[in-house]
Amino acid sequence: MMNDKLVFLGLLYFIQGIPYGLQSSLLPVYLRGAGHSLTRISLTKILYFPWVLKVLWAPLVDRTCTKRCWLVGTVAGLALTCLVSATMSPDVQYMGVAGSLLSMNMLASVQDIAADGAAVRLLRGQGELGLGNTVQVVGYKAGSVFAGGGLLAVIDVAGWGWMFTLLACVYGGVALFVWGAPVLDGEPPRGQGEGRRGSKDVMQPWKVWRTLLSVPGTPWTMFYVLTYKLGEQGAITMFPLFLLDHHMTARELGVWNGVVAMAFSICGSSIGGFLLSQYSIGLLMRRVFMMRTVSMVFQSSLLVVLEPSALMKGMAVLSLSLQHFIAGLITTLTFTTMMNCTQRAEESIQATHYSFLATLEVLGKLSFSALAGGMVDTVGFPIAFILFLFLTSSSALHVWRATETGILKEQLKEQPQ
């Protein structure tokens, strides 16, 4: 039964990572190669905006229909959107492609609410939570690598249209799988009265938010997910573009940053799930955040080298791999922390609560990513990375204090069951 849950959740999060991979790995390199500024490249992050707004319609997904209906509907919609995208040419229909990616983000954000709600209901106990969140993170990143790294590497051979036709087939197959998935058979149907109550909550969002904020541990978790990736996200976004300017070609970046580094990220996320079954989450977070700070110091030191060389390229690949490995570890720990907090809420608002935290997590990363390019254009790479390092160190200090006197104190010595 547990294996069925993991396969089901893994597939959902795999296809959910596809729009992110297309936009985060393909577009920046494509636009930079076409001569666009870092500021303009950063502004493409606006296409992620539906993920910021998803908390507004989360109560509707929580209270109406079933998770199966929402999942099948959104995944089928993603398949149709890919078929439309296959008929476009990005060279002459740039705005149409942008609109298609925006639609994919919109549908994926609704799918995410339903998938998170199903995960919160299906996973019980710290053992299942650790494995489930590992599958969530690994599946999402695998989808990102499949769409971003793979597409960037072979798009010149296969072409834009065939790539999106393949994606449409993938989405269509998953929609059929979800339609018949037995793991959702126990979900109770939503009655008409509950549906009307859900619609009323959507019209009065302040009541929903007041309920969400009253869940124990929510205020600290909100601040944490808003800030824990600020410095890391700036570095992950800008360092590959620094390498493109001075040390690597777009094809090399597609391999090293789009595939190899993401493989290390997936490895880190997988190991994070194993470590959660052996050690307390508080102890793990304190140590891993310190490791990330040291990694950021190493990467920042590479910015002084502008002349291309085999040694520099090797050090850059090492830095990217280490950075993504630690980021994968931290992401698994963070989503487990979020789900632990959500399970303290009433079942009727759990999907909304988790989506609220996930929205803040995306908002923190998205807002800083959109500003990072302009910052580098204004002050240069070295000064910008000093700020990234400061933000990373501040996040490590915030987690350390929480293990000493805050919400993570009890979890520091708590052993997994």
Short mmCIF file of N, CA, C and O in Angstrom, two decimals, residues 131-199:
data_model
loop_
_atom_site.label_atom_id
_atom_site.label_comp_id
_atom_site.label_asym_id
_atom_site.label_seq_id
_atom_site.Cartn_x
_atom_site.Cartn_y
_atom_site.Cartn_z
N LEU A 131 9.45 9.68 3.69
CA LEU A 131 9.46 9.07 2.36
C LEU A 131 8.59 9.84 1.38
O LEU A 131 8.96 10.06 0.22
N GLY A 132 7.41 10.25 1.85
CA GLY A 132 6.49 10.97 0.97
C GLY A 132 7.03 12.30 0.51
O GLY A 132 6.91 12.67 -0.67
N ASN A 133 7.66 13.04 1.41
CA ASN A 133 8.23 14.33 1.03
C ASN A 133 9.47 14.16 0.17
O ASN A 133 9.77 15.01 -0.68
N THR A 134 10.20 13.06 0.36
CA THR A 134 11.32 12.77 -0.54
C THR A 134 10.82 12.52 -1.95
O THR A 134 11.35 13.05 -2.93
N VAL A 135 9.75 11.72 -2.07
CA VAL A 135 9.16 11.45 -3.38
C VAL A 135 8.63 12.74 -4.00
O VAL A 135 8.76 12.97 -5.21
N GLN A 136 8.04 13.60 -3.17
CA GLN A 136 7.52 14.87 -3.67
C GLN A 136 8.64 15.72 -4.28
O GLN A 136 8.52 16.18 -5.42
N VAL A 137 9.70 15.90 -3.54
CA VAL A 137 10.80 16.75 -4.00
C VAL A 137 11.54 16.12 -5.17
O VAL A 137 11.83 16.78 -6.18
N VAL A 138 11.84 14.81 -5.05
CA VAL A 138 12.57 14.13 -6.12
C VAL A 138 11.74 14.08 -7.39
O VAL A 138 12.25 14.30 -8.50
N GLY A 139 10.45 13.76 -7.26
CA GLY A 139 9.59 13.72 -8.43
C GLY A 139 9.50 15.06 -9.14
O GLY A 139 9.58 15.14 -10.37
N TYR A 140 9.36 16.13 -8.36
CA TYR A 140 9.29 17.47 -8.94
C TYR A 140 10.58 17.82 -9.68
O TYR A 140 10.55 18.35 -10.80
N LYS A 141 11.71 17.52 -9.06
CA LYS A 141 12.99 17.86 -9.68
C LYS A 141 13.26 16.97 -10.90
O LYS A 141 13.85 17.43 -11.89
N ALA A 142 12.83 15.71 -10.83
CA ALA A 142 13.00 14.84 -11.99
C ALA A 142 12.19 15.36 -13.18
O ALA A 142 12.66 15.33 -14.32
N GLY A 143 10.98 15.84 -12.91
CA GLY A 143 10.19 16.44 -13.97
C GLY A 143 10.84 17.68 -14.54
O GLY A 143 10.80 17.94 -15.75
N SER A 144 11.48 18.47 -13.65
CA SER A 144 12.18 19.67 -14.09
C SER A 144 13.36 19.31 -14.98
O SER A 144 13.59 19.95 -16.01
N VAL A 145 14.12 18.27 -14.60
CA VAL A 145 15.26 17.84 -15.41
C VAL A 145 14.78 17.29 -16.75
O VAL A 145 15.35 17.58 -17.81
N PHE A 146 13.72 16.49 -16.72
CA PHE A 146 13.18 15.91 -17.94
C PHE A 146 12.77 16.98 -18.94
O PHE A 146 13.08 16.90 -20.13
N ALA A 147 12.10 18.04 -18.46
CA ALA A 147 11.61 19.08 -19.36
C ALA A 147 12.67 20.13 -19.66
O ALA A 147 12.77 20.59 -20.81
N GLY A 148 13.46 20.52 -18.65
CA GLY A 148 14.42 21.59 -18.84
C GLY A 148 15.75 21.13 -19.40
O GLY A 148 16.14 21.51 -20.49
N GLY A 149 16.44 20.26 -18.68
CA GLY A 149 17.74 19.79 -19.14
C GLY A 149 17.63 18.97 -20.42
O GLY A 149 18.40 19.15 -21.37
N GLY A 150 16.67 18.06 -20.48
CA GLY A 150 16.50 17.23 -21.66
C GLY A 150 16.10 18.04 -22.88
O GLY A 150 16.63 17.83 -23.98
N LEU A 151 15.18 18.96 -22.70
CA LEU A 151 14.72 19.78 -23.82
C LEU A 151 15.84 20.67 -24.34
O LEU A 151 16.02 20.81 -25.56
N LEU A 152 16.61 21.25 -23.45
CA LEU A 152 17.70 22.13 -23.87
C LEU A 152 18.76 21.36 -24.64
O LEU A 152 19.39 21.90 -25.55
N ALA A 153 18.95 20.09 -24.28
CA ALA A 153 20.00 19.29 -24.91
C ALA A 153 19.61 18.79 -26.30
O ALA A 153 20.46 18.64 -27.17
N VAL A 154 18.30 18.54 -26.54
CA VAL A 154 17.91 17.89 -27.80
C VAL A 154 16.94 18.71 -28.64
O VAL A 154 16.50 18.24 -29.69
N ILE A 155 16.60 19.93 -28.21
CA ILE A 155 15.60 20.69 -28.95
C ILE A 155 16.06 21.00 -30.37
O ILE A 155 15.25 21.08 -31.30
N ASP A 156 17.38 21.17 -30.57
CA ASP A 156 17.88 21.45 -31.91
C ASP A 156 17.64 20.28 -32.86
O ASP A 156 17.52 20.47 -34.07
N VAL A 157 17.58 19.06 -32.31
CA VAL A 157 17.38 17.87 -33.15
C VAL A 157 15.90 17.55 -33.31
O VAL A 157 15.41 17.32 -34.42
N ALA A 158 15.17 17.51 -32.19
CA ALA A 158 13.76 17.08 -32.23
C ALA A 158 12.81 18.19 -32.66
O ALA A 158 11.79 17.93 -33.29
N GLY A 159 13.12 19.43 -32.28
CA GLY A 159 12.24 20.53 -32.63
C GLY A 159 11.22 20.83 -31.55
O GLY A 159 10.88 19.97 -30.71
N TRP A 160 10.73 22.05 -31.56
CA TRP A 160 9.79 22.54 -30.55
C TRP A 160 8.48 21.76 -30.56
O TRP A 160 7.97 21.35 -29.53
N GLY A 161 7.91 21.55 -31.75
CA GLY A 161 6.60 20.90 -31.86
C GLY A 161 6.59 19.49 -31.33
O GLY A 161 5.68 19.09 -30.59
N TRP A 162 7.62 18.69 -31.70
CA TRP A 162 7.67 17.31 -31.23
C TRP A 162 7.88 17.24 -29.72
O TRP A 162 7.37 16.33 -29.06
N MET A 163 8.62 18.17 -29.17
CA MET A 163 8.84 18.18 -27.72
C MET A 163 7.52 18.35 -26.97
O MET A 163 7.23 17.63 -26.02
N PHE A 164 6.71 19.31 -27.40
CA PHE A 164 5.44 19.54 -26.70
C PHE A 164 4.42 18.46 -27.00
O PHE A 164 3.54 18.19 -26.18
N THR A 165 4.51 17.83 -28.14
CA THR A 165 3.64 16.68 -28.41
C THR A 165 3.95 15.54 -27.45
O THR A 165 3.05 14.87 -26.93
N LEU A 166 5.26 15.31 -27.20
CA LEU A 166 5.66 14.30 -26.23
C LEU A 166 5.14 14.63 -24.83
O LEU A 166 4.61 13.75 -24.12
N LEU A 167 5.26 15.90 -24.44
CA LEU A 167 4.76 16.31 -23.12
C LEU A 167 3.26 16.11 -23.02
O LEU A 167 2.74 15.72 -21.97
N ALA A 168 2.52 16.38 -24.10
CA ALA A 168 1.07 16.17 -24.10
C ALA A 168 0.74 14.70 -23.88
O ALA A 168 -0.21 14.37 -23.14
N CYS A 169 1.51 13.81 -24.48
CA CYS A 169 1.29 12.37 -24.29
C CYS A 169 1.57 11.96 -22.84
O CYS A 169 0.85 11.14 -22.26
N VAL A 170 2.62 12.54 -22.25
CA VAL A 170 2.94 12.24 -20.85
C VAL A 170 1.80 12.68 -19.94
O VAL A 170 1.34 11.91 -19.08
N TYR A 171 1.32 13.90 -20.12
CA TYR A 171 0.21 14.39 -19.29
C TYR A 171 -1.05 13.55 -19.50
O TYR A 171 -1.77 13.23 -18.54
N GLY A 172 -1.34 13.20 -20.75
CA GLY A 172 -2.52 12.39 -21.02
C GLY A 172 -2.46 11.04 -20.34
O GLY A 172 -3.45 10.55 -19.77
N GLY A 173 -1.27 10.40 -20.37
CA GLY A 173 -1.13 9.10 -19.71
C GLY A 173 -1.30 9.19 -18.21
O GLY A 173 -1.95 8.33 -17.60
N VAL A 174 -0.78 10.25 -17.59
CA VAL A 174 -0.92 10.41 -16.14
C VAL A 174 -2.37 10.70 -15.77
O VAL A 174 -2.87 10.22 -14.73
N ALA A 175 -3.08 11.45 -16.60
CA ALA A 175 -4.50 11.73 -16.34
C ALA A 175 -5.31 10.42 -16.29
O ALA A 175 -6.15 10.23 -15.41
N LEU A 176 -5.02 9.51 -17.21
CA LEU A 176 -5.71 8.22 -17.21
C LEU A 176 -5.33 7.39 -15.99
O LEU A 176 -6.18 6.71 -15.39
N PHE A 177 -4.06 7.46 -15.59
CA PHE A 177 -3.61 6.73 -14.40
C PHE A 177 -4.32 7.23 -13.15
O PHE A 177 -4.77 6.43 -12.32
N VAL A 178 -4.40 8.55 -12.99
CA VAL A 178 -5.05 9.13 -11.81
C VAL A 178 -6.53 8.77 -11.78
O VAL A 178 -7.11 8.52 -10.71
N TRP A 179 -7.15 8.75 -12.95
CA TRP A 179 -8.58 8.43 -13.01
C TRP A 179 -8.89 7.07 -12.40
O TRP A 179 -9.91 6.88 -11.75
N GLY A 180 -7.97 6.11 -12.58
CA GLY A 180 -8.21 4.77 -12.05
C GLY A 180 -7.39 4.42 -10.83
O GLY A 180 -7.36 3.26 -10.42
N ALA A 181 -6.70 5.39 -10.22
CA ALA A 181 -5.81 5.11 -9.08
C ALA A 181 -6.60 4.64 -7.87
O ALA A 181 -7.47 5.37 -7.38
N PRO A 182 -6.30 3.45 -7.32
CA PRO A 182 -7.05 2.95 -6.16
C PRO A 182 -6.75 3.67 -4.86
O PRO A 182 -7.53 3.57 -3.91
N VAL A 183 -5.61 4.38 -4.77
CA VAL A 183 -5.25 5.02 -3.50
C VAL A 183 -6.22 6.13 -3.13
O VAL A 183 -6.28 6.55 -1.97
N LEU A 184 -6.99 6.63 -4.09
CA LEU A 184 -7.96 7.68 -3.81
C LEU A 184 -9.36 7.15 -3.56
O LEU A 184 -10.29 7.94 -3.37
N ASP A 185 -9.53 5.82 -3.56
CA ASP A 185 -10.88 5.26 -3.45
C ASP A 185 -11.55 5.57 -2.12
O ASP A 185 -12.77 5.65 -2.05
N GLY A 186 -10.78 5.77 -1.07
CA GLY A 186 -11.38 6.01 0.24
C GLY A 186 -11.78 7.44 0.49
O GLY A 186 -12.29 7.76 1.58
N GLU A 187 -11.58 8.34 -0.47
CA GLU A 187 -11.89 9.75 -0.24
C GLU A 187 -13.40 9.97 -0.22
O GLU A 187 -14.11 9.59 -1.16
N PRO A 188 -13.92 10.61 0.84
CA PRO A 188 -15.37 10.85 0.90
C PRO A 188 -15.78 11.92 -0.10
O PRO A 188 -15.06 12.89 -0.31
N PRO A 189 -16.97 11.77 -0.73
CA PRO A 189 -17.45 12.79 -1.66
C PRO A 189 -17.85 14.05 -0.93
O PRO A 189 -18.24 14.02 0.24
N ARG A 190 -17.76 15.19 -1.62
CA ARG A 190 -18.17 16.47 -1.04
C ARG A 190 -19.66 16.67 -1.26
O ARG A 190 -20.15 16.57 -2.38
N GLY A 191 -20.33 16.96 -0.17
CA GLY A 191 -21.76 17.21 -0.29
C GLY A 191 -22.06 18.61 -0.76
O GLY A 191 -21.20 19.49 -0.80
N GLN A 192 -23.32 18.83 -1.15
CA GLN A 192 -23.70 20.15 -1.63
C GLN A 192 -23.55 21.21 -0.56
O GLN A 192 -23.13 22.33 -0.82
N GLY A 193 -23.88 20.83 0.69
CA GLY A 193 -23.75 21.80 1.76
C GLY A 193 -22.32 22.20 2.01
O GLY A 193 -21.99 23.36 2.21
N GLU A 194 -21.41 21.22 1.92
CA GLU A 194 -20.00 21.51 2.11
C GLU A 194 -19.47 22.35 0.97
O GLU A 194 -18.64 23.22 1.14
N GLY A 195 -19.98 22.09 -0.25
CA GLY A 195 -19.57 22.88 -1.39
C GLY A 195 -19.98 24.32 -1.24
O GLY A 195 -19.23 25.24 -1.56
N ARG A 196 -21.22 24.56 -0.74
CA ARG A 196 -21.66 25.94 -0.53
C ARG A 196 -20.83 26.61 0.55
O ARG A 196 -20.51 27.80 0.46
N ARG A 197 -20.47 25.85 1.60
CA ARG A 197 -19.65 26.43 2.65
C ARG A 197 -18.27 26.78 2.12
O ARG A 197 -17.69 27.81 2.47
N GLY A 198 -17.70 25.90 1.24
CA GLY A 198 -16.42 26.20 0.64
C GLY A 198 -16.48 27.45 -0.20
O GLY A 198 -15.58 28.28 -0.18
N SER A 199 -17.56 27.62 -0.97
CA SER A 199 -17.70 28.82 -1.80
C SER A 199 -17.81 30.06 -0.94
O SER A 199 -17.28 31.12 -1.27
#
